[in-house]
Amino acid sequence: MPRRPRVLSGAQPTADSYHLGNYFGAFKQWVALQDEFEAFYFIPDLHAITVEYEPAQLRERTYIAAAQLLAAGVDPERSALFVQSHVPEHAQLAWVLGGVTGFGEAGRMTQFKDKTAKSGRDAASVGLFTYPVLMAADILVYQADKVPVGEDQRQHIELTRNLAQRFNHRFGETFTVPEPYIVKATAKVYDLQDPTAKMSGSATSHSGVVNLTDEPKAAAKKIRSAVTDSGSDVRFDPATKPGISNLLSIYSALTERPITDIETEFEGQQYGHFKVALADLVADFVDSFGSRTRELLDDKGELDRVLAAGAATAREVAATTLATVYDRSGFVPAAHP
Ligand code: TYM
C-alpha cells in the first residue's frame, strides 16, 4: 500500500513562549495538514544550543514548547510530536550531509549572516554555521514531502533540496526532495513596532511581539500601540501602509475572513476603532491559548509520555533512512556479536 505523503516541521525553543508569527506562519498549517499527511513535528533543542543559552532554561522552554504545540492543536494521536535530541539519527545524518555541503554554500545562508551581523562571524559558534545542515537532516531523515514554514526558512529548504539531489546523484536515489509549504498571506508576520521587520522572539524590544501566552491585557495593549502610518483608511497596501496591512493580515488570519471583507467592515472608521476590535480578538485568543498551555504544563509526566511516544514513532522512520544512508556511504555494517 502506498504510504501517505509526509509532512515535517520544527520550531526552536529559544524563548519563554512562541509568538503570533510562529502560530500563523507555521503552526496553523501544521495542524491543518495532520489529516492528509503522515506528520512529524518536533522541538529542535539541538539547534537551540548553537547560541548562548542556560541548560535549565532550555529544559523548561522545551516543555513550554511542547505544551504550546499541543495547545495550538497538534494532535499526538495523529502526529508524532517529539524532541529532536530524543532521535539521535538527526545528528548522525547531519554529519554525513556535512560531507556534501560546500563551505561557501553554507556561508551564503542569510539567517547565519543576520545572526552574526552584530557581533561578527568570529564570535559565532561552528554550530550556528552548520545549523542549516542539521535542519536538512531533520527533513531528509523522514523523507518528508512537504515542510510548512514561514518565508524566513525558504532558503534553508532550498539548501536541503540541493543536498538531497546531490547525495542522490552521487550515491544513488536515497532521499525524497522536499517542497516548502508557505502560505502567502501569513508567510511573514511583522513586528508591531517596526512593521518592516519580521516578528521575532529575539527582538530587542518585546512591545512589538505578541507572545501566545501574553496576559490578555498586555497583548491588547501591544495591538493598540502598534505603529501605523499617518493616514486613516483601513486598507491593505503593504508598500505604503505596512503597519495597518500587518494588522489586517493578523485580523484576517484570526477570523479566517478575507481581507477585503474586513476593509469593508471598517470603511469610513478610524484606525483606533479597528485596532480596538483587533485588540479584543487577540486578547481572547491569548487568554484561551494561555489557559490551555498552563493546564498542559501542569502535568509534565503526561508531556513526557506524549514526547516519548512521538520519539518512538519518529525513530522507526529515521533509523530506516539512516541505515540506507550508511550503506550508500560505504560504511562497514556493524556486526552483531
Ligand atoms: P523558528 O523556530 O525561528 O520558527 C518556527 C516557525 O515559525 C515561522 N516564523 C514566522 N512565520 C511568519 N512570520 C514570522 N514573523 C515568523 N517567525 C517565525 C518560521 O518560519 C518557522 O516555520 N530553523 C527553524 C527551525 C527548524 C526547522 C527544522 C523547521 C529546525 N529544523 C526542520 C522546519 C524543518 C527555525 O529557526 O524556525
Tab-separated table of C-alpha atoms and ligand atoms in Angstrom, residues 8-14 18-27 30 42 44 47 84 111 115 131 134-136 138-139 147-153 156-157 186-190 198-200, ligand 1:
chain	number	residue	atom	x	y	z
A	8	LEU	CA	7.668	17.650	8.849
A	9	SER	CA	8.447	20.846	10.703
A	10	GLY	CA	10.059	22.236	13.849
A	11	ALA	CA	10.130	25.413	15.955
A	12	GLN	CA	13.014	26.366	18.221
A	13	PRO	CA	12.519	26.518	21.997
A	14	THR	CA	14.606	29.681	22.301
A	18	TYR	CA	6.176	31.162	20.840
A	19	HIS	CA	4.641	34.250	19.213
A	20	LEU	CA	1.863	35.100	16.750
A	21	GLY	CA	4.307	34.895	13.820
A	22	ASN	CA	5.126	31.269	14.668
A	23	TYR	CA	1.435	30.495	15.061
A	24	PHE	CA	0.177	31.984	11.806
A	25	GLY	CA	3.332	31.375	9.757
A	26	ALA	CA	3.718	27.757	10.815
A	27	PHE	CA	1.564	26.063	13.483
A	30	TRP	CA	0.950	22.076	10.869
A	42	PHE	CA	9.464	18.399	16.689
A	44	PRO	CA	14.776	21.418	17.776
A	47	HIS	CA	19.538	23.831	17.156
A	84	GLN	CA	15.000	16.432	18.411
A	111	GLN	CA	19.909	33.619	8.644
A	115	LYS	CA	22.534	36.370	13.315
A	131	TYR	CA	22.814	24.814	11.663
A	134	LEU	CA	21.252	19.806	10.749
A	135	MET	CA	17.985	21.287	9.533
A	136	ALA	CA	18.433	19.458	6.212
A	138	ASP	CA	15.802	16.879	10.193
A	139	ILE	CA	13.828	16.962	6.977
A	147	VAL	CA	7.748	21.371	5.049
A	148	PRO	CA	5.313	24.015	6.359
A	149	VAL	CA	7.306	27.091	7.430
A	150	GLY	CA	7.350	30.875	7.249
A	151	GLU	CA	9.135	32.759	4.484
A	152	ASP	CA	12.345	33.142	6.534
A	153	GLN	CA	13.041	29.390	6.229
A	156	HIS	CA	17.196	26.598	4.248
A	157	ILE	CA	14.732	24.357	2.436
A	186	THR	CA	0.914	34.853	6.706
A	187	ALA	CA	4.366	33.894	5.395
A	188	LYS	CA	5.791	36.847	7.281
A	189	VAL	CA	4.052	38.431	10.254
A	190	TYR	CA	5.745	41.740	11.071
A	198	LYS	CA	9.609	40.163	10.990
A	199	MET	CA	8.064	39.459	14.375
A	200	SER	CA	10.814	37.603	16.204
B	1	TYM	P1	11.862	29.221	14.177
B	1	TYM	O1	11.982	28.434	15.423
B	1	TYM	O2	12.553	30.530	14.104
B	1	TYM	O3	10.355	29.477	13.822
B	1	TYM	C1	9.378	28.438	13.811
B	1	TYM	C2	8.439	28.632	12.619
B	1	TYM	O4	7.799	29.911	12.700
B	1	TYM	C3	7.990	30.625	11.482
B	1	TYM	N1	8.068	32.060	11.790
B	1	TYM	C4	7.317	33.001	11.213
B	1	TYM	N2	6.363	32.934	10.270
B	1	TYM	C5	5.763	34.095	9.905
B	1	TYM	N3	6.078	35.300	10.451
B	1	TYM	C6	7.029	35.418	11.388
B	1	TYM	N4	7.315	36.614	11.921
B	1	TYM	C7	7.701	34.235	11.820
B	1	TYM	N5	8.680	33.986	12.726
B	1	TYM	C8	8.898	32.648	12.688
B	1	TYM	C9	9.302	30.084	10.930
B	1	TYM	O5	9.407	30.314	9.544
B	1	TYM	C10	9.194	28.632	11.288
B	1	TYM	O6	8.414	27.943	10.336
B	1	TYM	N6	15.216	26.674	11.539
B	1	TYM	C11	13.851	26.687	12.019
B	1	TYM	C12	13.537	25.518	12.933
B	1	TYM	C13	13.799	24.187	12.318
B	1	TYM	C14	13.040	23.593	11.265
B	1	TYM	C15	13.666	22.346	11.022
B	1	TYM	C16	11.923	23.993	10.532
B	1	TYM	C17	14.797	23.337	12.649
B	1	TYM	N7	14.720	22.224	11.868
B	1	TYM	C18	13.196	21.483	10.021
B	1	TYM	C19	11.449	23.123	9.538
B	1	TYM	C20	12.095	21.897	9.294
B	1	TYM	C21	13.637	27.969	12.791
B	1	TYM	O7	14.567	28.555	13.310
B	1	TYM	O8	12.342	28.331	12.948
